[in-house]
């Protein structure tokens, strides 16, 4: 579940009339028994988010267009259904990568996983795929864990990638 800690603040949905969206694997994972210790701190908030949104929780699969111009792309590894969200309008594209990157060092070293990635090999593969695609297609990225403003482009180097923030 993306941003489960901000979907609810005081036992109530932050946006009480809004629908919430989550990948089917996220809903299944957070609804079931949590065995990975690194996920335990987030399990209560995820379960509470699922409960509070109830029928307003809309599940999607990767590659689904969940709203006009809003497509969910696979970014698994951090969690089983972690998704990047591609926004497209008037020929412009912005890819919101969520928890795919925690530090700019992961752009130049995409093989570095974090303790918060539940599946390290998958998170590494996701970072490499997103970096290559973003560099080749010149897609603007939003990576909210990177330094403000968290918006930038990826460029290829001889051996890896570099992050060029929007100033």
mmCIF file of C-alpha atoms in Angstrom:
data_model
loop_
_atom_site.group_PDB
_atom_site.id
_atom_site.type_symbol
_atom_site.label_atom_id
_atom_site.label_comp_id
_atom_site.label_asym_id
_atom_site.label_seq_id
_atom_site.Cartn_x
_atom_site.Cartn_y
_atom_site.Cartn_z
ATOM 1 C CA UNK A 1 0.000 0.000 0.000
ATOM 2 C CA UNK A 2 1.456 3.300 -1.020
ATOM 3 C CA UNK A 3 1.661 5.987 1.604
ATOM 4 C CA UNK A 4 -0.440 4.122 4.135
ATOM 5 C CA UNK A 5 0.950 6.328 6.876
ATOM 6 C CA UNK A 6 -0.541 9.439 5.246
ATOM 7 C CA UNK A 7 -3.851 7.918 4.132
ATOM 8 C CA UNK A 8 -4.991 7.914 7.752
ATOM 9 C CA UNK A 9 -3.888 10.235 10.527
ATOM 10 C CA UNK A 10 -6.218 9.813 13.464
ATOM 11 C CA UNK A 11 -8.204 6.697 12.734
ATOM 12 C CA UNK A 12 -10.088 8.391 9.900
ATOM 13 C CA UNK A 13 -9.270 8.660 6.202
ATOM 14 C CA UNK A 14 -7.482 11.919 5.401
ATOM 15 C CA UNK A 15 -9.813 12.364 2.422
ATOM 16 C CA UNK A 16 -13.039 10.746 3.633
ATOM 17 C CA UNK A 17 -14.976 10.816 0.344
ATOM 18 C CA UNK A 18 -12.073 9.866 -1.937
ATOM 19 C CA UNK A 19 -11.458 6.444 -3.392
ATOM 20 C CA UNK A 20 -8.104 4.835 -2.611
ATOM 21 C CA UNK A 21 -6.123 2.749 -5.094
ATOM 22 C CA UNK A 22 -3.791 -0.165 -4.427
ATOM 23 C CA UNK A 23 -2.314 -2.984 -6.472
ATOM 24 C CA UNK A 24 -4.039 -6.332 -5.882
ATOM 25 C CA UNK A 25 -0.779 -7.853 -4.564
ATOM 26 C CA UNK A 26 -0.449 -5.021 -2.032
ATOM 27 C CA UNK A 27 -3.935 -5.596 -0.678
ATOM 28 C CA UNK A 28 -3.330 -9.353 -0.474
ATOM 29 C CA UNK A 29 0.082 -8.954 1.179
ATOM 30 C CA UNK A 30 -0.998 -6.458 3.829
ATOM 31 C CA UNK A 31 -4.240 -8.354 4.510
ATOM 32 C CA UNK A 32 -2.441 -11.640 5.170
ATOM 33 C CA UNK A 33 0.055 -12.801 7.795
ATOM 34 C CA UNK A 34 3.176 -10.598 7.820
ATOM 35 C CA UNK A 35 6.312 -12.700 8.193
ATOM 36 C CA UNK A 36 9.039 -10.255 7.179
ATOM 37 C CA UNK A 37 10.242 -8.331 10.207
ATOM 38 C CA UNK A 38 11.016 -5.180 8.191
ATOM 39 C CA UNK A 39 7.334 -4.933 7.182
ATOM 40 C CA UNK A 40 5.923 -5.250 10.694
ATOM 41 C CA UNK A 41 6.106 -1.533 11.603
ATOM 42 C CA UNK A 42 3.864 -0.721 8.623
ATOM 43 C CA UNK A 43 1.413 -3.603 8.883
ATOM 44 C CA UNK A 44 -0.983 -1.980 11.367
ATOM 45 C CA UNK A 45 -1.309 1.210 9.282
ATOM 46 C CA UNK A 46 -1.765 -0.797 6.082
ATOM 47 C CA UNK A 47 -4.448 -3.000 7.608
ATOM 48 C CA UNK A 48 -6.213 0.037 9.064
ATOM 49 C CA UNK A 49 -6.125 1.792 5.685
ATOM 50 C CA UNK A 50 -7.659 -1.260 3.998
ATOM 51 C CA UNK A 51 -10.351 -1.438 6.682
ATOM 52 C CA UNK A 52 -11.180 2.272 6.634
ATOM 53 C CA UNK A 53 -11.464 2.569 2.871
ATOM 54 C CA UNK A 54 -13.459 -0.655 2.565
ATOM 55 C CA UNK A 55 -15.480 -0.606 -0.652
ATOM 56 C CA UNK A 56 -13.785 2.642 -1.727
ATOM 57 C CA UNK A 57 -10.470 0.785 -2.057
ATOM 58 C CA UNK A 58 -10.001 0.146 -5.774
ATOM 59 C CA UNK A 59 -7.598 -2.625 -6.741
ATOM 60 C CA UNK A 60 -5.627 -2.532 -9.961
ATOM 61 C CA UNK A 61 -3.114 -4.610 -11.890
ATOM 62 C CA UNK A 62 0.137 -3.311 -13.327
ATOM 63 C CA UNK A 63 -0.293 -1.595 -16.702
ATOM 64 C CA UNK A 64 -3.913 -0.704 -15.894
ATOM 65 C CA UNK A 65 -5.021 2.837 -16.646
ATOM 66 C CA UNK A 66 -6.554 3.553 -13.256
ATOM 67 C CA UNK A 67 -7.805 7.004 -14.269
ATOM 68 C CA UNK A 68 -7.585 8.833 -17.603
ATOM 69 C CA UNK A 69 -3.905 9.602 -18.191
ATOM 70 C CA UNK A 70 -2.844 7.705 -15.043
ATOM 71 C CA UNK A 71 -1.232 4.297 -15.518
ATOM 72 C CA UNK A 72 0.209 1.926 -12.897
ATOM 73 C CA UNK A 73 3.569 0.420 -13.851
ATOM 74 C CA UNK A 74 5.387 -2.408 -12.058
ATOM 75 C CA UNK A 75 7.945 -1.291 -9.486
ATOM 76 C CA UNK A 76 7.974 -4.368 -7.275
ATOM 77 C CA UNK A 77 10.653 -5.148 -4.748
ATOM 78 C CA UNK A 78 10.001 -2.568 -2.092
ATOM 79 C CA UNK A 79 6.733 -4.417 -1.532
ATOM 80 C CA UNK A 80 5.016 -7.135 -3.588
ATOM 81 C CA UNK A 81 2.726 -4.792 -5.504
ATOM 82 C CA UNK A 82 4.729 -1.581 -5.323
ATOM 83 C CA UNK A 83 3.840 0.514 -8.346
ATOM 84 C CA UNK A 84 5.168 3.530 -10.164
ATOM 85 C CA UNK A 85 2.485 5.869 -11.441
ATOM 86 C CA UNK A 86 2.863 7.292 -14.944
ATOM 87 C CA UNK A 87 1.008 10.541 -15.584
ATOM 88 C CA UNK A 88 0.568 11.500 -19.243
ATOM 89 C CA UNK A 89 -0.957 14.701 -20.600
ATOM 90 C CA UNK A 90 -0.457 16.787 -23.735
ATOM 91 C CA UNK A 91 2.576 14.724 -24.752
ATOM 92 C CA UNK A 92 4.321 15.175 -21.391
ATOM 93 C CA UNK A 93 5.137 12.313 -19.012
ATOM 94 C CA UNK A 94 5.914 12.186 -15.310
ATOM 95 C CA UNK A 95 6.747 8.925 -13.553
ATOM 96 C CA UNK A 96 6.162 8.950 -9.791
ATOM 97 C CA UNK A 97 8.420 6.195 -8.487
ATOM 98 C CA UNK A 98 7.300 6.045 -4.853
ATOM 99 C CA UNK A 99 9.745 4.088 -2.702
ATOM 100 C CA UNK A 100 11.897 2.862 -5.614
ATOM 101 C CA UNK A 101 14.698 5.260 -4.592
ATOM 102 C CA UNK A 102 15.576 6.263 -1.045
ATOM 103 C CA UNK A 103 18.794 8.114 -1.825
ATOM 104 C CA UNK A 104 20.489 9.687 -4.863
ATOM 105 C CA UNK A 105 23.231 7.081 -4.417
ATOM 106 C CA UNK A 106 20.749 4.460 -5.620
ATOM 107 C CA UNK A 107 20.623 6.232 -8.988
ATOM 108 C CA UNK A 108 24.370 5.831 -9.505
ATOM 109 C CA UNK A 109 24.374 2.494 -7.667
ATOM 110 C CA UNK A 110 21.025 0.848 -8.504
ATOM 111 C CA UNK A 111 22.265 -2.454 -7.073
ATOM 112 C CA UNK A 112 22.145 -1.042 -3.564
ATOM 113 C CA UNK A 113 19.013 -2.162 -1.724
ATOM 114 C CA UNK A 114 17.693 -0.821 1.560
ATOM 115 C CA UNK A 115 16.482 -2.695 4.626
ATOM 116 C CA UNK A 116 12.980 -1.466 3.724
ATOM 117 C CA UNK A 117 12.958 -3.320 0.402
ATOM 118 C CA UNK A 118 11.193 -6.614 1.094
ATOM 119 C CA UNK A 119 12.638 -8.307 -2.016
ATOM 120 C CA UNK A 120 16.159 -7.037 -2.689
ATOM 121 C CA UNK A 121 16.706 -8.723 -6.097
ATOM 122 C CA UNK A 122 13.355 -7.443 -7.363
ATOM 123 C CA UNK A 123 13.996 -3.902 -6.089
ATOM 124 C CA UNK A 124 17.389 -3.850 -7.831
ATOM 125 C CA UNK A 125 15.858 -5.092 -11.092
ATOM 126 C CA UNK A 126 13.098 -2.470 -10.802
ATOM 127 C CA UNK A 127 15.596 0.363 -10.264
ATOM 128 C CA UNK A 128 17.705 -0.711 -13.225
ATOM 129 C CA UNK A 129 14.673 -1.020 -15.505
ATOM 130 C CA UNK A 130 13.186 2.329 -14.478
ATOM 131 C CA UNK A 131 16.528 4.115 -14.784
ATOM 132 C CA UNK A 132 17.174 2.728 -18.273
ATOM 133 C CA UNK A 133 13.674 3.578 -19.467
ATOM 134 C CA UNK A 134 13.676 7.063 -17.931
ATOM 135 C CA UNK A 135 17.099 7.848 -19.424
ATOM 136 C CA UNK A 136 16.235 6.491 -22.870
ATOM 137 C CA UNK A 137 12.797 8.131 -23.018
ATOM 138 C CA UNK A 138 13.735 11.367 -21.195
ATOM 139 C CA UNK A 139 10.852 10.889 -18.777
ATOM 140 C CA UNK A 140 10.625 13.318 -15.874
ATOM 141 C CA UNK A 141 10.779 11.453 -12.549
ATOM 142 C CA UNK A 142 9.298 12.312 -9.191
ATOM 143 C CA UNK A 143 11.210 10.549 -6.424
ATOM 144 C CA UNK A 144 9.942 11.968 -3.149
ATOM 145 C CA UNK A 145 12.730 10.484 -1.016
ATOM 146 C CA UNK A 146 15.364 12.361 -3.032
ATOM 147 C CA UNK A 147 16.345 15.926 -2.059
ATOM 148 C CA UNK A 148 13.812 18.674 -2.693
ATOM 149 C CA UNK A 149 12.102 19.031 -5.054
ATOM 150 C CA UNK A 150 12.480 15.318 -5.886
ATOM 151 C CA UNK A 151 11.889 16.074 -9.570
ATOM 152 C CA UNK A 152 14.511 15.365 -12.171
ATOM 153 C CA UNK A 153 15.771 13.427 -15.114
ATOM 154 C CA UNK A 154 18.112 10.486 -15.354
ATOM 155 C CA UNK A 155 21.096 10.499 -17.698
ATOM 156 C CA UNK A 156 23.275 7.572 -18.678
ATOM 157 C CA UNK A 157 26.964 7.628 -17.813
ATOM 158 C CA UNK A 158 29.641 5.266 -19.114
ATOM 159 C CA UNK A 159 28.873 2.732 -16.384
ATOM 160 C CA UNK A 160 25.627 3.768 -14.699
ATOM 161 C CA UNK A 161 23.247 6.724 -14.392
ATOM 162 C CA UNK A 162 23.196 10.183 -12.878
ATOM 163 C CA UNK A 163 20.367 12.229 -11.362
ATOM 164 C CA UNK A 164 19.806 15.741 -12.696
ATOM 165 C CA UNK A 165 17.336 17.545 -10.448
ATOM 166 C CA UNK A 166 15.029 20.183 -11.873
ATOM 167 C CA UNK A 167 16.093 23.570 -10.525
#
